[in-house]
mmCIF file of N, CA and C in Angstrom:
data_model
loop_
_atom_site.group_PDB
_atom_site.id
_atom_site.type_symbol
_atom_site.label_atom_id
_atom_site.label_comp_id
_atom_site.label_asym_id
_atom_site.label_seq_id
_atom_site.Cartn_x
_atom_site.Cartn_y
_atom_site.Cartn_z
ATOM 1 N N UNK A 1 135.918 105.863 105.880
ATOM 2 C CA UNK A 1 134.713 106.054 106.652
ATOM 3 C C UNK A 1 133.509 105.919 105.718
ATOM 4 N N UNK A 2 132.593 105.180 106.112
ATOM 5 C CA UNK A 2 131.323 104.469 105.386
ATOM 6 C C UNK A 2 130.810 106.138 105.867
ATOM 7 N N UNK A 3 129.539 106.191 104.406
ATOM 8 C CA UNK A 3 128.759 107.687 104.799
ATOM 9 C C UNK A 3 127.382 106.893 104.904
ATOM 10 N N UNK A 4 126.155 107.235 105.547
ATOM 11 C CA UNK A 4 125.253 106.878 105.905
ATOM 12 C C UNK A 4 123.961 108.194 105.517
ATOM 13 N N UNK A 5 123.039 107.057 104.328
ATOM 14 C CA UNK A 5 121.882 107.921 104.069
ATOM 15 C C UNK A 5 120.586 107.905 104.315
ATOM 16 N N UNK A 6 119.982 108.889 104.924
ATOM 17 C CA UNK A 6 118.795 108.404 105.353
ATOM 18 C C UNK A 6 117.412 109.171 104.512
ATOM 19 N N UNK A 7 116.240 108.434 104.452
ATOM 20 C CA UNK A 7 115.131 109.126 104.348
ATOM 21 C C UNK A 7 114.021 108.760 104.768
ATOM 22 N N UNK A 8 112.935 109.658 104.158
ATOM 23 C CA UNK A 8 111.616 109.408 105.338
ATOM 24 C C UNK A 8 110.429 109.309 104.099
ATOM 25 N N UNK A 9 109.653 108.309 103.848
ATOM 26 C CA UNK A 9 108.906 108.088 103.192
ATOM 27 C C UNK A 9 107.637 108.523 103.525
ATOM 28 N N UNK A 10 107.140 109.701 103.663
ATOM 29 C CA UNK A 10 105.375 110.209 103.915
ATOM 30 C C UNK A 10 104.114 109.665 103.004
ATOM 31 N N UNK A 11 103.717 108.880 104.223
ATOM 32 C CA UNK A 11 102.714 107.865 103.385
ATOM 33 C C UNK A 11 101.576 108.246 104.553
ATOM 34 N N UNK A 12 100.600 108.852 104.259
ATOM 35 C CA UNK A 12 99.367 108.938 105.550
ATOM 36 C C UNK A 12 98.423 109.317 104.511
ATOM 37 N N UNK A 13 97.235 109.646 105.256
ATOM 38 C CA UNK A 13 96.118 109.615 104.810
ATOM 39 C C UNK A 13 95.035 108.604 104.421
ATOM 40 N N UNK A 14 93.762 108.673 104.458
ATOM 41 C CA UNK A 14 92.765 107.775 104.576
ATOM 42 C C UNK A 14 92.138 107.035 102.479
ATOM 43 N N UNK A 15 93.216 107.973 101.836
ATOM 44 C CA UNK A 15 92.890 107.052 100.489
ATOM 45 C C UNK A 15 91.322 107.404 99.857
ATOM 46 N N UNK A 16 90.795 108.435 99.963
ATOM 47 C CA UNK A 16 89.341 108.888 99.804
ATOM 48 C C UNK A 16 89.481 108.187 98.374
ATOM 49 N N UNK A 17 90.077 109.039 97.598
ATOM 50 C CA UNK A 17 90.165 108.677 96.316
ATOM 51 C C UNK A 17 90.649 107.065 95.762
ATOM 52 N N UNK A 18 91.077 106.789 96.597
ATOM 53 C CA UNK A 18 91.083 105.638 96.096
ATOM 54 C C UNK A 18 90.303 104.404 96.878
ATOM 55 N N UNK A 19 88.832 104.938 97.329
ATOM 56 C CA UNK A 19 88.102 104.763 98.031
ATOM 57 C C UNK A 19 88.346 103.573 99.361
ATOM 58 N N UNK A 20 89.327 103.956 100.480
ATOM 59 C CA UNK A 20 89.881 102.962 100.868
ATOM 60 C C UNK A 20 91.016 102.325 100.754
ATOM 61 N N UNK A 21 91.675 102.068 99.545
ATOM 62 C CA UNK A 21 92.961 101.078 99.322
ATOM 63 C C UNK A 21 94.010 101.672 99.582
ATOM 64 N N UNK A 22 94.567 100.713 100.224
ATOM 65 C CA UNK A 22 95.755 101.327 100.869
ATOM 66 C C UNK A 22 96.916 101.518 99.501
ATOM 67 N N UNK A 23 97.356 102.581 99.104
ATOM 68 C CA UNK A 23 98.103 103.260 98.248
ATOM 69 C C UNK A 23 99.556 102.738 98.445
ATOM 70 N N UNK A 24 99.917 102.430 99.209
ATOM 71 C CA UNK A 24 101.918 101.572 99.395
ATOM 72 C C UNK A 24 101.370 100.885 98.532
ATOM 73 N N UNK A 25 100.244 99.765 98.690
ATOM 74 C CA UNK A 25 100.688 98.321 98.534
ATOM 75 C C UNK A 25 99.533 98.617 97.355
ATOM 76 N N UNK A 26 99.756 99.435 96.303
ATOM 77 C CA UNK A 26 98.730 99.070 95.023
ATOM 78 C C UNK A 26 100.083 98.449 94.106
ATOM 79 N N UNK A 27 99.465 97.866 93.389
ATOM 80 C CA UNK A 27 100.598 97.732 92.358
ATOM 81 C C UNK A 27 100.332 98.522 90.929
ATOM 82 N N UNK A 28 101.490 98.686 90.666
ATOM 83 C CA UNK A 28 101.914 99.479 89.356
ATOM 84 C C UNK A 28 103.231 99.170 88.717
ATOM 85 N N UNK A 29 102.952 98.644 87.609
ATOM 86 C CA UNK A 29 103.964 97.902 86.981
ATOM 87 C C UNK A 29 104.485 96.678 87.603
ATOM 88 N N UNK A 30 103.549 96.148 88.050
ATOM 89 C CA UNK A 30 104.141 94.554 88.494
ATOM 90 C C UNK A 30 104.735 94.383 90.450
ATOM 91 N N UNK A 31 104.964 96.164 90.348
ATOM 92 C CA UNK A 31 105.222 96.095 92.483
ATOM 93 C C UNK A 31 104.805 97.147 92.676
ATOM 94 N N UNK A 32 104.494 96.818 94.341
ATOM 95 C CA UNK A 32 103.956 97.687 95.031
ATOM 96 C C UNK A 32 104.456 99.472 94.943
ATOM 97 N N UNK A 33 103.912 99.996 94.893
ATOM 98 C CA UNK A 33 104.126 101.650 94.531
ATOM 99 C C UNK A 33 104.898 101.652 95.627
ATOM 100 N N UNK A 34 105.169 101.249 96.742
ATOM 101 C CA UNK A 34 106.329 101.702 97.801
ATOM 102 C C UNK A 34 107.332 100.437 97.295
ATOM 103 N N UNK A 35 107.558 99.692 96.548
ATOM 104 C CA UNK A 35 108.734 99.824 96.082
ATOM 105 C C UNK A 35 109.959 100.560 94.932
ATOM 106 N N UNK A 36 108.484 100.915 94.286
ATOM 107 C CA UNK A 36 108.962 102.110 93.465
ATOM 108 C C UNK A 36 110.052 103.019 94.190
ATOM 109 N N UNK A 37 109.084 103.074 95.302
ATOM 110 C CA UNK A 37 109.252 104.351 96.152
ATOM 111 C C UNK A 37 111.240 103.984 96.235
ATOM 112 N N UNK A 38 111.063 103.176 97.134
ATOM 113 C CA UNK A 38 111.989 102.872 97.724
ATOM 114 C C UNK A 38 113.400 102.660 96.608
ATOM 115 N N UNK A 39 113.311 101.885 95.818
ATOM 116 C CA UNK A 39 113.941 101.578 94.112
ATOM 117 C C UNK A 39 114.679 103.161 94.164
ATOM 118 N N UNK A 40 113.730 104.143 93.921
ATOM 119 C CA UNK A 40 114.449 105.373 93.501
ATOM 120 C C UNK A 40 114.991 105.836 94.513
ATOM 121 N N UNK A 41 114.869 105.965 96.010
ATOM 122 C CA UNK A 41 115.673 106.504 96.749
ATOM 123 C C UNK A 41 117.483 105.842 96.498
ATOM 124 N N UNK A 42 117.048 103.791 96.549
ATOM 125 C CA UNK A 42 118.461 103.493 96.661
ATOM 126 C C UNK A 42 119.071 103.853 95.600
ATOM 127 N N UNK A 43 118.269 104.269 94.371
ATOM 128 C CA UNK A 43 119.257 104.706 92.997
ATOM 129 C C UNK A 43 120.217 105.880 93.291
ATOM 130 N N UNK A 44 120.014 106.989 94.720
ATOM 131 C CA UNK A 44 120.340 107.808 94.438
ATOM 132 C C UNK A 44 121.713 107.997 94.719
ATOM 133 N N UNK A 45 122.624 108.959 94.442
ATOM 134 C CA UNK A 45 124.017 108.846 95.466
ATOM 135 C C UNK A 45 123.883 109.749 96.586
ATOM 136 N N UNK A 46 124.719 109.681 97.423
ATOM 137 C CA UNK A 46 124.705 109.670 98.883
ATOM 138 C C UNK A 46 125.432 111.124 98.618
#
């Protein structure tokens, strides 16, 4: 039986500080900070 993992990425807010820019899609280190995001969830084990 396959196990199945889920999660929930909380991304809201209006970005004051970063006057506007939408924060997923900045880049840092070459990709978007929500792939970061995402990178470390699939690293994790189930």
């Amino acid at each position: 039986m396959s196990e199945v993992c889920a999660g929930v990425i909380v991304a809201a807010g209006a970005g004051m500080r970063m006057h506007g820019a939408d924060k997923l899609f900045s880049v840092v280190a070459g990709r978007p900070l929500l792939a970061h995001t995402v990178a470390a969830f699939e690293s994790c084990e189930p």
